[in-house]
Amino acid sequence: MEAAANETAGGSSCSNTMVSGTGNSGQLELIELLPLEYTRGLSLTRFLAASVPKSLGTVFIKFLATHSPLGQEFIHLKRVRPSPPPAAPGTRLDVLVCRGDVEPPQGVIAYLNANDCGVCFSVDVSTYAALTRAQLADFSPPWPLTYRKPSFMPLELTAAAREKYAQLLRRAEQVGAGRCACVIVDSTGVEIAAATEEASAHPLRHAVMVAIGIAAKSFSDGAVVEHDVPSSSSSKRQRTAEDVYLCQDCEVITTHEPCIMCAMALVHSRVHLIAFREPDPGFGGFGGAVALHTCQSLNHQLRAFRFLEGR
C-alpha cells in the first residue's frame, strides 16, 4: 500500500463537469475526481517542421517514418498539416521532422535540399495527448492531433443518478448525526450497510471499516443489517456466485473523505464508486493525501466523486 500511496500522491484533480443535487445545506454540486492527465491544460513542445509541395507529401512522410520517427510519446500528433498562408491553399504541406532540441538527421536535410524544400522552421505542438473532447479543442490549435478515445472516460451521470447520490448523502448525514458516517448500496440501489465511526471504541473502527464489516455480515447472514443506526429496512440479500468480493459493484457514500486505510479497503472490496462531502487533505485516500482511485498499479480502479456547495 505504501508503494501505491507514493505513486498517487497529488494524482487527482477535479473535473470541470459538475452535476447538481440537493443537500442538507442547499444546492450541491457533484464533481468527479479525475486523474490529472484528464484535466491538465495545454503544454507545448518545440518541434522542427518542413514545408513541402503537396505532391511530395506522401513520399516524404514515408521517408521520415524510417529516418526520423516521432516516437511513442508523440503518437498523438498528426505528422502533417496544410501549410498556412502565404502558401496558396492546397499547394503545400507542413510536416513534422523532429524535436526542436535535436538536429534533423543528415539524410532528411539532404532529402529536403534535393527537392528544393528549403530549411526547417520551428513550430509548437501539444506535449500531451487529448483524453477528452474539451482537451482536444484546447490542444489542437497549435498543431493538429489524432484523438484516440481512452478506455477510461469521465462518467456521465443522469439526473436520476445525481438525485440518488444526493439522497444517499442525506442518509449518511442522518446516520452520522454530526459524526463521520458511511452508507453502502448494492448495484440495484439496495442499502446493505450504514455505519458511523467508532474510533472511541477502537482506533481502526472508522465508518468505512465498520460499514464493510456490516456488509460482510449481511452476505454471511443473507440479511441487510445496520450498526448503531435505527433500522429502516428489512431487505434480504443472498450472496451469489458473482459476489467474489465483499462490495463488488457497490456504491459508497460518506460524509468525509475516507482515509488511506479505508480507501484501500474499498479498493480491495471492489466498490464501483465512492462519493464524499468533506475532504481530508492530510490523510484522505481519494485526492486528499493520495489518490488511490487513479493508481494504475492497483488491480482495481473505482470512480471517485466529491460533493461541493453550489456556487
PDB file of N, CA and C in Angstrom, residues 17 34 37-40 78 129-141 145-150 152-154 156:
ATOM      1  N   THR A  17     -16.648  19.257 -15.100  1.00  0.00           N
ATOM      2  CA  THR A  17     -18.041  18.896 -15.292  1.00  0.00           C
ATOM      3  C   THR A  17     -18.705  18.725 -13.946  1.00  0.00           C
ATOM      4  N   LEU A  34     -10.851  13.260 -11.199  1.00  0.00           N
ATOM      5  CA  LEU A  34     -10.209  12.572 -12.304  1.00  0.00           C
ATOM      6  C   LEU A  34      -8.692  12.608 -12.178  1.00  0.00           C
ATOM      7  N   GLU A  37      -4.104  13.868 -15.786  1.00  0.00           N
ATOM      8  CA  GLU A  37      -3.956  13.935 -17.234  1.00  0.00           C
ATOM      9  C   GLU A  37      -5.274  14.224 -17.948  1.00  0.00           C
ATOM     10  N   TYR A  38      -6.396  14.068 -17.250  1.00  0.00           N
ATOM     11  CA  TYR A  38      -7.696  14.363 -17.853  1.00  0.00           C
ATOM     12  C   TYR A  38      -8.092  15.832 -17.682  1.00  0.00           C
ATOM     13  N   THR A  39      -7.421  16.553 -16.831  1.00  0.00           N
ATOM     14  CA  THR A  39      -7.826  17.932 -16.541  1.00  0.00           C
ATOM     15  C   THR A  39      -6.712  18.952 -16.772  1.00  0.00           C
ATOM     16  N   ARG A  40      -5.504  18.487 -17.102  1.00  0.00           N
ATOM     17  CA  ARG A  40      -4.402  19.432 -17.284  1.00  0.00           C
ATOM     18  C   ARG A  40      -4.616  20.285 -18.530  1.00  0.00           C
ATOM     19  N   LYS A  78      -0.486  14.515 -35.392  1.00  0.00           N
ATOM     20  CA  LYS A  78      -0.533  14.252 -36.824  1.00  0.00           C
ATOM     21  C   LYS A  78       0.787  14.719 -37.431  1.00  0.00           C
ATOM     22  N   ALA A 129      -1.269  14.012 -25.217  1.00  0.00           N
ATOM     23  CA  ALA A 129      -2.453  13.622 -25.970  1.00  0.00           C
ATOM     24  C   ALA A 129      -3.703  14.194 -25.307  1.00  0.00           C
ATOM     25  N   ALA A 130      -4.723  14.419 -26.095  1.00  0.00           N
ATOM     26  CA  ALA A 130      -6.017  14.851 -25.579  1.00  0.00           C
ATOM     27  C   ALA A 130      -6.824  13.620 -25.186  1.00  0.00           C
ATOM     28  N   LEU A 131      -7.272  13.584 -23.928  1.00  0.00           N
ATOM     29  CA  LEU A 131      -8.047  12.450 -23.430  1.00  0.00           C
ATOM     30  C   LEU A 131      -9.540  12.729 -23.400  1.00  0.00           C
ATOM     31  N   THR A 132      -9.910  14.010 -23.536  1.00  0.00           N
ATOM     32  CA  THR A 132     -11.318  14.391 -23.585  1.00  0.00           C
ATOM     33  C   THR A 132     -11.534  15.302 -24.780  1.00  0.00           C
ATOM     34  N   ARG A 133     -12.804  15.470 -25.157  1.00  0.00           N
ATOM     35  CA  ARG A 133     -13.117  16.349 -26.282  1.00  0.00           C
ATOM     36  C   ARG A 133     -12.745  17.792 -25.957  1.00  0.00           C
ATOM     37  N   ALA A 134     -12.903  18.176 -24.702  1.00  0.00           N
ATOM     38  CA  ALA A 134     -12.545  19.540 -24.300  1.00  0.00           C
ATOM     39  C   ALA A 134     -11.041  19.758 -24.461  1.00  0.00           C
ATOM     40  N   GLN A 135     -10.235  18.783 -24.054  1.00  0.00           N
ATOM     41  CA  GLN A 135      -8.795  18.903 -24.246  1.00  0.00           C
ATOM     42  C   GLN A 135      -8.440  18.937 -25.728  1.00  0.00           C
ATOM     43  N   LEU A 136      -9.134  18.159 -26.534  1.00  0.00           N
ATOM     44  CA  LEU A 136      -8.860  18.159 -27.966  1.00  0.00           C
ATOM     45  C   LEU A 136      -9.043  19.550 -28.553  1.00  0.00           C
ATOM     46  N   ALA A 137     -10.111  20.241 -28.118  1.00  0.00           N
ATOM     47  CA  ALA A 137     -10.343  21.599 -28.599  1.00  0.00           C
ATOM     48  C   ALA A 137      -9.253  22.561 -28.139  1.00  0.00           C
ATOM     49  N   ASP A 138      -8.705  22.332 -26.942  1.00  0.00           N
ATOM     50  CA  ASP A 138      -7.667  23.219 -26.398  1.00  0.00           C
ATOM     51  C   ASP A 138      -6.283  22.911 -26.959  1.00  0.00           C
ATOM     52  N   PHE A 139      -5.999  21.620 -27.207  1.00  0.00           N
ATOM     53  CA  PHE A 139      -4.647  21.207 -27.586  1.00  0.00           C
ATOM     54  C   PHE A 139      -4.384  21.275 -29.088  1.00  0.00           C
ATOM     55  N   SER A 140      -5.439  21.293 -29.905  1.00  0.00           N
ATOM     56  CA  SER A 140      -5.274  21.175 -31.352  1.00  0.00           C
ATOM     57  C   SER A 140      -4.828  22.443 -32.083  1.00  0.00           C
ATOM     58  N   PRO A 141      -5.197  23.655 -31.629  1.00  0.00           N
ATOM     59  CA  PRO A 141      -4.840  24.847 -32.427  1.00  0.00           C
ATOM     60  C   PRO A 141      -3.361  24.981 -32.795  1.00  0.00           C
ATOM     61  N   LEU A 145      -4.030  17.167 -33.887  1.00  0.00           N
ATOM     62  CA  LEU A 145      -3.818  15.936 -33.125  1.00  0.00           C
ATOM     63  C   LEU A 145      -4.699  14.817 -33.664  1.00  0.00           C
ATOM     64  N   THR A 146      -4.285  13.602 -33.352  1.00  0.00           N
ATOM     65  CA  THR A 146      -5.128  12.433 -33.570  1.00  0.00           C
ATOM     66  C   THR A 146      -5.785  12.085 -32.245  1.00  0.00           C
ATOM     67  N   TYR A 147      -7.120  12.022 -32.232  1.00  0.00           N
ATOM     68  CA  TYR A 147      -7.830  11.734 -30.984  1.00  0.00           C
ATOM     69  C   TYR A 147      -8.146  10.249 -30.911  1.00  0.00           C
ATOM     70  N   ARG A 148      -7.665   9.619 -29.862  1.00  0.00           N
ATOM     71  CA  ARG A 148      -7.970   8.216 -29.584  1.00  0.00           C
ATOM     72  C   ARG A 148      -8.724   8.141 -28.267  1.00  0.00           C
ATOM     73  N   LYS A 149      -9.954   7.769 -28.342  1.00  0.00           N
ATOM     74  CA  LYS A 149     -10.785   7.713 -27.147  1.00  0.00           C
ATOM     75  C   LYS A 149     -10.213   6.719 -26.163  1.00  0.00           C
ATOM     76  N   PRO A 150      -9.863   7.164 -24.944  1.00  0.00           N
ATOM     77  CA  PRO A 150      -9.271   6.237 -23.968  1.00  0.00           C
ATOM     78  C   PRO A 150     -10.321   5.285 -23.409  1.00  0.00           C
ATOM     79  N   PHE A 152     -10.794   4.692 -20.318  1.00  0.00           N
ATOM     80  CA  PHE A 152     -11.390   5.347 -19.155  1.00  0.00           C
ATOM     81  C   PHE A 152     -11.869   6.728 -19.582  1.00  0.00           C
ATOM     82  N   MET A 153     -13.168   6.973 -19.421  1.00  0.00           N
ATOM     83  CA  MET A 153     -13.744   8.264 -19.768  1.00  0.00           C
ATOM     84  C   MET A 153     -14.499   8.821 -18.560  1.00  0.00           C
ATOM     85  N   PRO A 154     -14.539  10.149 -18.405  1.00  0.00           N
ATOM     86  CA  PRO A 154     -15.339  10.730 -17.317  1.00  0.00           C
ATOM     87  C   PRO A 154     -16.759  10.195 -17.344  1.00  0.00           C
ATOM     88  N   GLU A 156     -20.590  10.100 -17.148  1.00  0.00           N
ATOM     89  CA  GLU A 156     -21.725  10.989 -17.376  1.00  0.00           C
ATOM     90  C   GLU A 156     -22.902  10.504 -16.532  1.00  0.00           C
TER      91      GLU A 156
END
